[in-house]
mmCIF file of C-alpha atoms in Angstrom:
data_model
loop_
_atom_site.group_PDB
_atom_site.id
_atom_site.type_symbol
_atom_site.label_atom_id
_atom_site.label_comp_id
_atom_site.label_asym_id
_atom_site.label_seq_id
_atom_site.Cartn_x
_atom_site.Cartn_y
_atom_site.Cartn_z
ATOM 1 C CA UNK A 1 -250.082 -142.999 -73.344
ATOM 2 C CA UNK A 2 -250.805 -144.422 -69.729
ATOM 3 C CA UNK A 3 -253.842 -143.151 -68.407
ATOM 4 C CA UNK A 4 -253.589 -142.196 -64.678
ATOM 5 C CA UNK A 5 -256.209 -143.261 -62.479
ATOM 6 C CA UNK A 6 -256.029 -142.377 -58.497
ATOM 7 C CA UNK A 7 -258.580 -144.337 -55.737
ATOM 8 C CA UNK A 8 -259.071 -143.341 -52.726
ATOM 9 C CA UNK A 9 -259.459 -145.625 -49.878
ATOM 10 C CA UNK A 10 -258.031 -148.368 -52.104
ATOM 11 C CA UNK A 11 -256.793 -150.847 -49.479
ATOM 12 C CA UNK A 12 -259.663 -152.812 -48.914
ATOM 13 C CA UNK A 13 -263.090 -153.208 -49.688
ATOM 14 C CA UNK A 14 -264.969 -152.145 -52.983
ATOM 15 C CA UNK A 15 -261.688 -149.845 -53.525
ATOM 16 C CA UNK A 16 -259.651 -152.896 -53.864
ATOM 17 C CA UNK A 17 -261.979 -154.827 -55.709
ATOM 18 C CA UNK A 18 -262.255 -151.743 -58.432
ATOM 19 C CA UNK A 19 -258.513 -151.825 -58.462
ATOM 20 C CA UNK A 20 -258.420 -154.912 -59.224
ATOM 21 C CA UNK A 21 -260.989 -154.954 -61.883
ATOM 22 C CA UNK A 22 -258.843 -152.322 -63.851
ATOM 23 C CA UNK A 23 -255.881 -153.484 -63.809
ATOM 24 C CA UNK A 24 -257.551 -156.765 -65.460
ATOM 25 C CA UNK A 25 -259.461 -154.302 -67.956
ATOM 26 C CA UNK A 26 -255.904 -151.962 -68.710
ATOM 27 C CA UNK A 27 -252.406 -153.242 -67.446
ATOM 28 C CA UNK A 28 -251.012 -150.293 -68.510
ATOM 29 C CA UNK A 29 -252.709 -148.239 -65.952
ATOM 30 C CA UNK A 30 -250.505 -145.969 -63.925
ATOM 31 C CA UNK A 31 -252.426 -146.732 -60.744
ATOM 32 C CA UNK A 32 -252.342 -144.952 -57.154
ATOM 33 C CA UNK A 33 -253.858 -146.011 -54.222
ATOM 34 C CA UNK A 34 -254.394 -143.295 -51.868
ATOM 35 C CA UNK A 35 -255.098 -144.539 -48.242
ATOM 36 C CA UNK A 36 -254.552 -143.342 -45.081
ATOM 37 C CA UNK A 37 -253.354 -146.798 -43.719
ATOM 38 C CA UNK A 38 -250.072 -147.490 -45.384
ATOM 39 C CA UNK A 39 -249.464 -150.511 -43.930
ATOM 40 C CA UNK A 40 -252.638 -151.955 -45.287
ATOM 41 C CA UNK A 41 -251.707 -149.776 -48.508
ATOM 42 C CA UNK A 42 -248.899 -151.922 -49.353
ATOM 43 C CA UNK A 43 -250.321 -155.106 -48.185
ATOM 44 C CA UNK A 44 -253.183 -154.144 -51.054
ATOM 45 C CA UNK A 45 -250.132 -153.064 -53.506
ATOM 46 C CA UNK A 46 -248.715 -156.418 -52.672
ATOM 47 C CA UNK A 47 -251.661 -158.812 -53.528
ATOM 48 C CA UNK A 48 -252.367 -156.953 -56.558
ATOM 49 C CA UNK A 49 -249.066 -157.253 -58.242
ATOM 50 C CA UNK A 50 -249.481 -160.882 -57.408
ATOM 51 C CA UNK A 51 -251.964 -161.195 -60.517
ATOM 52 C CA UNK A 52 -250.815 -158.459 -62.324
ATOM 53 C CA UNK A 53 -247.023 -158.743 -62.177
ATOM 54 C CA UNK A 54 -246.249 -155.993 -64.451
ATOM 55 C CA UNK A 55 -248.373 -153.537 -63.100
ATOM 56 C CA UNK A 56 -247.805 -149.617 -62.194
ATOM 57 C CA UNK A 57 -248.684 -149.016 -59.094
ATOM 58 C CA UNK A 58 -248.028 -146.391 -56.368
ATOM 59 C CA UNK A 59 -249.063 -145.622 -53.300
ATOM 60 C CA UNK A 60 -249.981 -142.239 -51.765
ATOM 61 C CA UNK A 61 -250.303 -141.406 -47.900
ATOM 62 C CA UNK A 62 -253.962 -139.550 -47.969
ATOM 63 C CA UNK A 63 -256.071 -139.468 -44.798
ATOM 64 C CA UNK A 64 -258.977 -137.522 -46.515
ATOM 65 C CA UNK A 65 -260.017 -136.173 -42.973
ATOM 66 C CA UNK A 66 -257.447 -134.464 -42.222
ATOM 67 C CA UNK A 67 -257.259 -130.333 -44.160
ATOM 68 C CA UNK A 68 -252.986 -130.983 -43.834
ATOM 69 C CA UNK A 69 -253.210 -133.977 -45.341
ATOM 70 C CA UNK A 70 -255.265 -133.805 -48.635
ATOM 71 C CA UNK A 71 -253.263 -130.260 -49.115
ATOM 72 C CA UNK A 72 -249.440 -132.655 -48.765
ATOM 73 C CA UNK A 73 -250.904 -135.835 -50.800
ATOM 74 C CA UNK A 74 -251.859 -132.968 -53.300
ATOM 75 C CA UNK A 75 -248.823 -131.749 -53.457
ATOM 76 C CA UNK A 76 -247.106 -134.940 -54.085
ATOM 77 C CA UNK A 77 -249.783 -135.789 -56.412
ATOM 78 C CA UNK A 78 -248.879 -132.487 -58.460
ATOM 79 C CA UNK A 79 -245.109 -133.343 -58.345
ATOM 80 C CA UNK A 80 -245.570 -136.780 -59.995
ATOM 81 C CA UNK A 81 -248.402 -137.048 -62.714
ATOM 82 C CA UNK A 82 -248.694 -133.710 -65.103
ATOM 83 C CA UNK A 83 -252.175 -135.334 -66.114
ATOM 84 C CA UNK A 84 -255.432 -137.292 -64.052
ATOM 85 C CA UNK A 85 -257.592 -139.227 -66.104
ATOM 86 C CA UNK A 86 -259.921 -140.879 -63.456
ATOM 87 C CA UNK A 87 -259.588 -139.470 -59.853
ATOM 88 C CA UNK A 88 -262.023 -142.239 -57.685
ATOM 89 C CA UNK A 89 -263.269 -140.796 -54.159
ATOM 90 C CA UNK A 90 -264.168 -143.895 -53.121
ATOM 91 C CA UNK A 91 -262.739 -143.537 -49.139
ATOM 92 C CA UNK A 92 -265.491 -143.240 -46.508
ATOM 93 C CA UNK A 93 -266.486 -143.538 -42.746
ATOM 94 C CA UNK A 94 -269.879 -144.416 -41.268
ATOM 95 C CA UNK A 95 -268.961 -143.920 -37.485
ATOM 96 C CA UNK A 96 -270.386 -145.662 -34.096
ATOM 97 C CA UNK A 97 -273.974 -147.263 -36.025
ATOM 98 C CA UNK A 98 -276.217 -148.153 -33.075
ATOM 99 C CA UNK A 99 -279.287 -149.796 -34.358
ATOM 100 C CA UNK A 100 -282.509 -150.155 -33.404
ATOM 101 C CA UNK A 101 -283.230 -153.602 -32.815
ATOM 102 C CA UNK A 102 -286.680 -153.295 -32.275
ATOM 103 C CA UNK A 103 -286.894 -151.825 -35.998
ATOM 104 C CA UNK A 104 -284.998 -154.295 -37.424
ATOM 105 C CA UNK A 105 -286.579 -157.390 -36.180
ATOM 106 C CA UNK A 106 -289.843 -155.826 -37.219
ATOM 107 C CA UNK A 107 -288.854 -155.193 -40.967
ATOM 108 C CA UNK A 108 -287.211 -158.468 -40.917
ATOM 109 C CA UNK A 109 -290.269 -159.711 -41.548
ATOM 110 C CA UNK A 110 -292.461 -157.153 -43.278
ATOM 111 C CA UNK A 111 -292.516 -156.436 -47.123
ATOM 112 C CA UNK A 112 -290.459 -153.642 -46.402
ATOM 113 C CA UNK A 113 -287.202 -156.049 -45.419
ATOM 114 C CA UNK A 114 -285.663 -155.378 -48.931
ATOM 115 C CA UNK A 115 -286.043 -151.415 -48.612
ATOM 116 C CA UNK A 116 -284.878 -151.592 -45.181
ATOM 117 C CA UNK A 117 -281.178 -153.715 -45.807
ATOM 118 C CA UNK A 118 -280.647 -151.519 -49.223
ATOM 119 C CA UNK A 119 -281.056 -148.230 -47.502
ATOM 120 C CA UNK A 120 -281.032 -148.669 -43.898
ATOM 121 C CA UNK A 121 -283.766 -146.101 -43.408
ATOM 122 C CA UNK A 122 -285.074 -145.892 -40.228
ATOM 123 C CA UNK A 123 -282.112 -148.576 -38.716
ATOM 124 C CA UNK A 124 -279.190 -146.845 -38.294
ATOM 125 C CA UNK A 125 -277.839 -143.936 -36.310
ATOM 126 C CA UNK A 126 -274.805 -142.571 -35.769
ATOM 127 C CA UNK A 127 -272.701 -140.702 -33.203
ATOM 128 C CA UNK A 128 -270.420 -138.207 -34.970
ATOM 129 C CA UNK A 129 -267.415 -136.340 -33.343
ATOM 130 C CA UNK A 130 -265.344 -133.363 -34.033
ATOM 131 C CA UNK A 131 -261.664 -133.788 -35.696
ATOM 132 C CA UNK A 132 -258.669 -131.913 -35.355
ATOM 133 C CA UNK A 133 -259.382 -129.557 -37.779
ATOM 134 C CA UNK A 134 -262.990 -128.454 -36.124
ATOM 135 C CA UNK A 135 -264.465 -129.960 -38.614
ATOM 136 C CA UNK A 136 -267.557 -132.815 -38.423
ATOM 137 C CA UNK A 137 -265.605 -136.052 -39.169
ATOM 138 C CA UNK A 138 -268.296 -137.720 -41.193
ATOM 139 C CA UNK A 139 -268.820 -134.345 -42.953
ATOM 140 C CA UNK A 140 -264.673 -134.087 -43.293
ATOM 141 C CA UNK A 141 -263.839 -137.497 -44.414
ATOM 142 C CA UNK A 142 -266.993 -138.594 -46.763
ATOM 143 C CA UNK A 143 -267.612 -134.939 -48.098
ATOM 144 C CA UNK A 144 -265.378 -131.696 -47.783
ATOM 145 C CA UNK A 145 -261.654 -134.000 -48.010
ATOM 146 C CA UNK A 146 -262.635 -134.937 -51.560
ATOM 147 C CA UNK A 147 -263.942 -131.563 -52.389
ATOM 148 C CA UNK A 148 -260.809 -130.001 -51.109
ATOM 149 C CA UNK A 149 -258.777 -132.469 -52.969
ATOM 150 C CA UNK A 150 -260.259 -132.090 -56.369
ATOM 151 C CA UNK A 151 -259.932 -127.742 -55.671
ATOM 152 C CA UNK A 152 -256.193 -128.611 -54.906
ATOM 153 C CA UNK A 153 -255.915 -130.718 -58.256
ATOM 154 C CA UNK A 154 -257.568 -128.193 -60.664
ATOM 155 C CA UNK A 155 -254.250 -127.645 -62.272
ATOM 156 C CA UNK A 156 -254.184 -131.711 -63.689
ATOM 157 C CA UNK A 157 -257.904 -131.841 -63.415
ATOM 158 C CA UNK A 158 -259.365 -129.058 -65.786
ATOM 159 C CA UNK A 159 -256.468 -129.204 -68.721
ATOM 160 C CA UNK A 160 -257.242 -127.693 -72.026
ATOM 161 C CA UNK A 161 -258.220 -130.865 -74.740
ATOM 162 C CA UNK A 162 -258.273 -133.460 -72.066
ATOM 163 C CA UNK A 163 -260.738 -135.055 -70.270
ATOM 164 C CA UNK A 164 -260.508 -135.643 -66.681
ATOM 165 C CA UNK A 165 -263.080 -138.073 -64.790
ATOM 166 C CA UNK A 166 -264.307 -137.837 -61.385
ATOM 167 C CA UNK A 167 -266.225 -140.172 -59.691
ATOM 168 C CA UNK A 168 -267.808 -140.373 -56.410
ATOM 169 C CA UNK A 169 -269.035 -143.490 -54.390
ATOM 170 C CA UNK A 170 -272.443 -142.232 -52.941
ATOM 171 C CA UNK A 171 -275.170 -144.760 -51.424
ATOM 172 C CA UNK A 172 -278.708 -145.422 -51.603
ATOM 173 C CA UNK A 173 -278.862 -144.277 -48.193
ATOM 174 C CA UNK A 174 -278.030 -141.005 -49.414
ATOM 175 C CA UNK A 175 -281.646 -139.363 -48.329
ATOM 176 C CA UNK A 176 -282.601 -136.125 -49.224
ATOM 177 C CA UNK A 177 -284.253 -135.848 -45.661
ATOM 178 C CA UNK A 178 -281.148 -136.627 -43.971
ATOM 179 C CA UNK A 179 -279.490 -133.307 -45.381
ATOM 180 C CA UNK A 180 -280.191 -129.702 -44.494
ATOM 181 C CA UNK A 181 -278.509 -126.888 -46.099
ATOM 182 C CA UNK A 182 -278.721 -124.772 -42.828
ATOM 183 C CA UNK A 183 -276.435 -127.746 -41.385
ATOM 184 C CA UNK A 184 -274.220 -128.795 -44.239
ATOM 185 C CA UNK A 185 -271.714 -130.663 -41.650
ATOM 186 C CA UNK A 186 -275.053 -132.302 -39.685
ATOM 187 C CA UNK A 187 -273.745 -131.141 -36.325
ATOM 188 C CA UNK A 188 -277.064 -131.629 -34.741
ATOM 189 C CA UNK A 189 -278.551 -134.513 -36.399
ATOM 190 C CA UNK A 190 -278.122 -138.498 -35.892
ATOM 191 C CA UNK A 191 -277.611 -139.417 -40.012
ATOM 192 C CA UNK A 192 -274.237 -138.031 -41.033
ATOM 193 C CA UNK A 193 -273.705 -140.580 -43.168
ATOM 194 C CA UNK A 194 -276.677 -140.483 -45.118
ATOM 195 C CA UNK A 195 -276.286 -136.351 -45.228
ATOM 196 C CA UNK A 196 -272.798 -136.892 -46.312
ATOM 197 C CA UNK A 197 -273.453 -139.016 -49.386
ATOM 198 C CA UNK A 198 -276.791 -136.898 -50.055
ATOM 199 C CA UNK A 199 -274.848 -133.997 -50.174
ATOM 200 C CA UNK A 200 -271.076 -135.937 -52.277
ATOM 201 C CA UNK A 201 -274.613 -135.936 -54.959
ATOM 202 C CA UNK A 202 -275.096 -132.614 -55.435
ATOM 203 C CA UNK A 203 -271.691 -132.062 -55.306
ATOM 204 C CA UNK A 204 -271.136 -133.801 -58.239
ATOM 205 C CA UNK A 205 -274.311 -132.323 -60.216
ATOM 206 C CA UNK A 206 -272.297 -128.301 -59.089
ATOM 207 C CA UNK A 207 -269.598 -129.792 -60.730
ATOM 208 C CA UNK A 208 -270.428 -130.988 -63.615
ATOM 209 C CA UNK A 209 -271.903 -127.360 -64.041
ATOM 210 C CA UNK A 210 -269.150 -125.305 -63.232
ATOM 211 C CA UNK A 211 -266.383 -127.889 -64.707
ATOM 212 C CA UNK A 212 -267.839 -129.544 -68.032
ATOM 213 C CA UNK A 213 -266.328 -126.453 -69.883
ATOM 214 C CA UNK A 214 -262.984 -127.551 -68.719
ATOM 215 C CA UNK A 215 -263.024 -130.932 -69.220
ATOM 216 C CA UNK A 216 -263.975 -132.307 -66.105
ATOM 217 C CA UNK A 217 -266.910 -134.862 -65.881
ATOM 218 C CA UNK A 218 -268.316 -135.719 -62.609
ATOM 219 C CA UNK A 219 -270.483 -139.015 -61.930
ATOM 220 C CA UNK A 220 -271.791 -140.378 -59.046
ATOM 221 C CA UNK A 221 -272.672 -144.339 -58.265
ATOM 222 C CA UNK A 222 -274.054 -146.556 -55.807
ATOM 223 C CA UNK A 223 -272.481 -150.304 -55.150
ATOM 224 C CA UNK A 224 -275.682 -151.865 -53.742
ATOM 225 C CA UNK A 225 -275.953 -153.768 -50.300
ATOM 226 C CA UNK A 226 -271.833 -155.472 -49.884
ATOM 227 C CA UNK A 227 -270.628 -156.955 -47.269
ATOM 228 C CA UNK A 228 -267.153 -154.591 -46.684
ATOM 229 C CA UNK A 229 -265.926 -153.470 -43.323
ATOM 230 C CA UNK A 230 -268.370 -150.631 -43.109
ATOM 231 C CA UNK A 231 -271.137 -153.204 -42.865
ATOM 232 C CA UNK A 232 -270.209 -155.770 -41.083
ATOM 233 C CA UNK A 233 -269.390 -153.152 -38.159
ATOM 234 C CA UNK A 234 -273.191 -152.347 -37.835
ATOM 235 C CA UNK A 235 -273.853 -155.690 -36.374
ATOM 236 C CA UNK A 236 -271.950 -158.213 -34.341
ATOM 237 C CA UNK A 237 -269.940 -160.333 -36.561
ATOM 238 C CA UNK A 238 -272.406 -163.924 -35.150
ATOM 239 C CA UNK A 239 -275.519 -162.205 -36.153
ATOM 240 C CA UNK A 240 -274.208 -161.420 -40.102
ATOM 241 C CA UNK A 241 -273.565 -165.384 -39.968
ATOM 242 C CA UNK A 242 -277.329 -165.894 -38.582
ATOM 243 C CA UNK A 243 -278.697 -163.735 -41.729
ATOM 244 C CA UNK A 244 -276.649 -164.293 -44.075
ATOM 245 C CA UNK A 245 -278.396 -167.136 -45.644
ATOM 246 C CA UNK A 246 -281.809 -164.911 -45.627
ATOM 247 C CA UNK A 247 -279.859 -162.279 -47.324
ATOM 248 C CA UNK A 248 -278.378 -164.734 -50.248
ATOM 249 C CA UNK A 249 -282.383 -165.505 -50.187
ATOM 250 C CA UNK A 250 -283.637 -162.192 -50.909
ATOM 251 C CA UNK A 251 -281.064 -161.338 -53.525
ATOM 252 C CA UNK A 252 -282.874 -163.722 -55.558
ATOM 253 C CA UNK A 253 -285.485 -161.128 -55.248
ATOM 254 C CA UNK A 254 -283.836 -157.950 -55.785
ATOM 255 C CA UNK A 255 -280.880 -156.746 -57.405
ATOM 256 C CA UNK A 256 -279.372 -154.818 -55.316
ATOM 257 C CA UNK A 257 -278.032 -156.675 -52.923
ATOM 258 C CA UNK A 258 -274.493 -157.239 -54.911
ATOM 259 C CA UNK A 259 -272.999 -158.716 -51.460
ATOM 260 C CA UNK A 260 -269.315 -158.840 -52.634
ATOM 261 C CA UNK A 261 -267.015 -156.149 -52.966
ATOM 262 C CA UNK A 262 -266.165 -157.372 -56.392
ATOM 263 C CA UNK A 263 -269.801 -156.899 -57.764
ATOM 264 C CA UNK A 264 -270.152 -153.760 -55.755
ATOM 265 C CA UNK A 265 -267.662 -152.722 -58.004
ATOM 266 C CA UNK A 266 -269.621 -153.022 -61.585
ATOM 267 C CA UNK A 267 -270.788 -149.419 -61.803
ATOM 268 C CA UNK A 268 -267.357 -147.977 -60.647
ATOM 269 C CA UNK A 269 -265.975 -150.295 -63.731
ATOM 270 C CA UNK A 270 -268.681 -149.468 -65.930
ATOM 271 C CA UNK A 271 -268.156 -145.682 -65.828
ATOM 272 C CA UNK A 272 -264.282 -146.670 -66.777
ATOM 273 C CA UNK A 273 -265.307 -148.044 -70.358
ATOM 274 C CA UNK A 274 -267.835 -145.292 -70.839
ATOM 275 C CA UNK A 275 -267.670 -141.756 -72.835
ATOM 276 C CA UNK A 276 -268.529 -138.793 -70.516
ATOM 277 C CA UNK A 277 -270.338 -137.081 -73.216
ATOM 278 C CA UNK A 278 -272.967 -140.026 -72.823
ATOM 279 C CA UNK A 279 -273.511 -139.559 -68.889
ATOM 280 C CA UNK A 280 -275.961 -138.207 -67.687
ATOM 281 C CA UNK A 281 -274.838 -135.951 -65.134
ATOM 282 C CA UNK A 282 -277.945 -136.055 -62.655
ATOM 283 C CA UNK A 283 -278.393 -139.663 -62.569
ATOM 284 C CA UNK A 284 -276.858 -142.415 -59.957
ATOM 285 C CA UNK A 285 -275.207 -145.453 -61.391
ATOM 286 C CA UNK A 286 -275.977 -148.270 -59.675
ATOM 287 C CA UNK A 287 -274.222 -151.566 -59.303
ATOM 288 C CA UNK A 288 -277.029 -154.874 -59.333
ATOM 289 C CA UNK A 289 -276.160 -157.762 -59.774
ATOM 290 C CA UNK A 290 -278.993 -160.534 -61.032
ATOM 291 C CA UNK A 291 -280.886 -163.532 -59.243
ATOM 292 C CA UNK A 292 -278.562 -165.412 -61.784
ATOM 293 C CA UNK A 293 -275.569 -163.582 -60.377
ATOM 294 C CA UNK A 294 -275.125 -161.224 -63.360
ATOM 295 C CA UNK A 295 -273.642 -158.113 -62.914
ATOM 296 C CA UNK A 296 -274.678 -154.795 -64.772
ATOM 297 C CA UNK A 297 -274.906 -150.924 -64.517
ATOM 298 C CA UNK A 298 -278.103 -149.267 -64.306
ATOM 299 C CA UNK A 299 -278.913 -145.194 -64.188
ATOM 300 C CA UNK A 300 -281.444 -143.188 -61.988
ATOM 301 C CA UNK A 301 -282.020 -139.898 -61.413
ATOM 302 C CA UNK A 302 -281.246 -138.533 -58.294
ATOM 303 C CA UNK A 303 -283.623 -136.546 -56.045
ATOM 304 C CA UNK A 304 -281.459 -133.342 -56.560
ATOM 305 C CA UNK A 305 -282.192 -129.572 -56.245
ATOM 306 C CA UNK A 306 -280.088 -127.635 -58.468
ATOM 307 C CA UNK A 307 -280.246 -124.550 -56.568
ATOM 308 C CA UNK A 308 -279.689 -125.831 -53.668
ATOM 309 C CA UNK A 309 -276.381 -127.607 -55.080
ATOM 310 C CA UNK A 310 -275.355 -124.424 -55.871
ATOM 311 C CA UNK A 311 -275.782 -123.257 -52.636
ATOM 312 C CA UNK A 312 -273.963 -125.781 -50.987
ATOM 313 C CA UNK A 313 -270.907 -125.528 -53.438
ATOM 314 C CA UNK A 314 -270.857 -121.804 -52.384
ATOM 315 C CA UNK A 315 -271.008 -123.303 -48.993
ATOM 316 C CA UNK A 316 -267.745 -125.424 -49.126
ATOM 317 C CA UNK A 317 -265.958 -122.439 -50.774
ATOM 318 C CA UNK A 318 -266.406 -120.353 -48.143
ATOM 319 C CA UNK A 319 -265.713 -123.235 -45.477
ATOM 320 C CA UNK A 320 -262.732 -123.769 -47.662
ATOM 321 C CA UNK A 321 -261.057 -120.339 -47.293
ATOM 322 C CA UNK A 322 -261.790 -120.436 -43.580
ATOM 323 C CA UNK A 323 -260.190 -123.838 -43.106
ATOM 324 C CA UNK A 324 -257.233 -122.944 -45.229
ATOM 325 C CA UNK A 325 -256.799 -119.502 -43.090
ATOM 326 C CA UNK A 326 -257.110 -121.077 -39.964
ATOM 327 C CA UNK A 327 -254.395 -123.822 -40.779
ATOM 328 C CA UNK A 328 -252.199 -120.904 -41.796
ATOM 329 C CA UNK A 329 -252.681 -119.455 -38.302
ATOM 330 C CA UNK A 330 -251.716 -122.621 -36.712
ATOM 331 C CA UNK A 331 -249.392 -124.022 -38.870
ATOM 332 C CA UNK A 332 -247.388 -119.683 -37.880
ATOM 333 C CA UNK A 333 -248.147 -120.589 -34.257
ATOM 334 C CA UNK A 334 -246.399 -124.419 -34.465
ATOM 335 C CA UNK A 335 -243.979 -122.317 -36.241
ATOM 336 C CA UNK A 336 -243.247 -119.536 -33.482
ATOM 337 C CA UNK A 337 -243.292 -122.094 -30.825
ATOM 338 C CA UNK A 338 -240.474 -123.914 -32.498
ATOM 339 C CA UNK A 339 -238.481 -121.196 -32.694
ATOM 340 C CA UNK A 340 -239.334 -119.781 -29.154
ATOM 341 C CA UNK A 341 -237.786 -123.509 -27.781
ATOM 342 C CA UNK A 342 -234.677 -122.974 -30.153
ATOM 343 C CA UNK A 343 -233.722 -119.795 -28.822
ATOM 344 C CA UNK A 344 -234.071 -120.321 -25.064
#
């Protein structure tokens, strides 16, 4: 039988690479890329059937910061597979970085430049905005879309004698110190990234709690330092080509700077070949890839709080049945309106 594997934000980037990797590991994957850019969607669908001809793949529309849309791509998703085997949530937004150039240029060339490109700590800031739904984009799209998403899925997710796999793309910029529990969507802090991923990490440890019973598994990885569109719109596109070769340098170094979307990848792959009984459900899985240029997955634990995981899956419960109510009331009021013009 098929197994049915959905990625999220599959149209570029570490997404496509994993995609890619897959297909070469299973052709008889029944594949889905979920994206909110269809264009780019099929432009992805396109060069991947180029080296796997035979391939199964479909695309699904899925802007994952947007309530109306994970609740429709749900839908569809419910009305075409009866079963998920591995559901990716690999889509992600790090808004509007400003850095601090003054920082950088001074751990350029301190023994802390390899902690400083792997985790950006103390580099990067970001400006964060509201959506339509009310909701803090970073927060929406990194964190509470995929949560809703796998809620809305329960139904192929948690099936009795099947295992279903979840796994999340976090970061090693995922900081406990970025996150606070009092502000879950970090409405008045400058790291929403960070306090997105830190938080897609306990996520995963509440789920694995609540869901192991019923055959869900939930793991979490990290793809290293790689070059992907996120990155290279921290800094202008001339100063990556300046530091480039000092970053090819320091891999030699360290290995976690995978660079390429394709190495990035590894750990997302890894999982793939992998028995969930084996995982360890609080540790990270992190793509590194060698001096060498060998690739390989490597676990660590993560800096987690169970209580307060629990606490913040009560969290996006509640935030879940208020979002969903107050969707309802606008979806009525769209509804009334319509009418209101029909009649006169």
């Amino acid at each position: 039988m098929e197994k049915v594997v959905i990625v999220t934000g599959a149209n570029s980037g570490i997404g496509l690479a994993l995609c890619e990797r897959l297909l070469t590991e299973d052709s008889q994957l029944r594949l889905c890329l979920a994206c909110r850019n269809m264009q780019r969607a099929e432009a992805a669908r396109s060069a991947l059937l180029t080296s796997h001809i035979d391939a199964h793949i479909d695309l699904l529309h899925l802007d994952v910061g947007s309530v109306q849309s994970v609740l429709n791509a749900a839908q569809e998703i419910k009305s075409r597979y009866s079963r998920i085997d591995f559901l990716y949530l690999n889509a992600g937004i790090m808004p509007n970085p400003q850095v601090d150039v003054r920082a950088f240029f001074k751990g350029l060339f301190s023994r802390n430049v390899i902690n400083m490109f792997a985790t950006a700590e103390g580099l990067l800031t970001q400006q964060d905005r509201l959506n339509s739904d009310g909701l803090q984009e970073v927060f929406a799209t990194n964190l509470f879309g995929h949560f809703l998403l796998i809620r809305e899925l329960e139904p192929l997710l948690c099936q009795s004698g099947h295992t279903t796999r979840v796994v999340w793309t976090s970061s090693s910029n995922a900081r406990r110190s970025a996150f606070s529990i009092d502000d879950i969507q970090h409405r008045n802090g400058t790291e929403p990234y960070s306090s997105s991923k830190y938080a897609s990490d306990m996520i995963s440890v509440a789920l694995n709690r609540h869901k192991n019973s019923q055959g869900l598994f939930s793991s979490v990885i990290c793809p290293g330092l790689v070059m992907t569109n996120l990155t290279y719109g921290i800094l202008p596109s001339f100063f990556w080509t300046l530091i480039m070769p000092i970053m090819w340098l320091i891999r030699i170094f360290t290995n976690t700077f995978t660079l390429t979307p394709y190495n990035g990848a590894e750990a997302l792959h890894w999982l793939f070949l992998q028995k969930p009984e084996s995982l360890d459900p609080r540790a990270k899985y992190h793509s590194l890839t060698s001096g060498l240029g060998t690739n390989y997955t490597q676990p660590r634990q993560m800096d987690i709080d169970g209580e307060m995981s629990e606490v913040l899956f009560s969290k996006l419960l509640e935030l879940e049945k208020v979002v969903r109510r107050k969707l309802n009331e606008r979806n009525s009021e769209d509804k009334r309106g319509l009418q209101m013009r029909y009649f006169r």
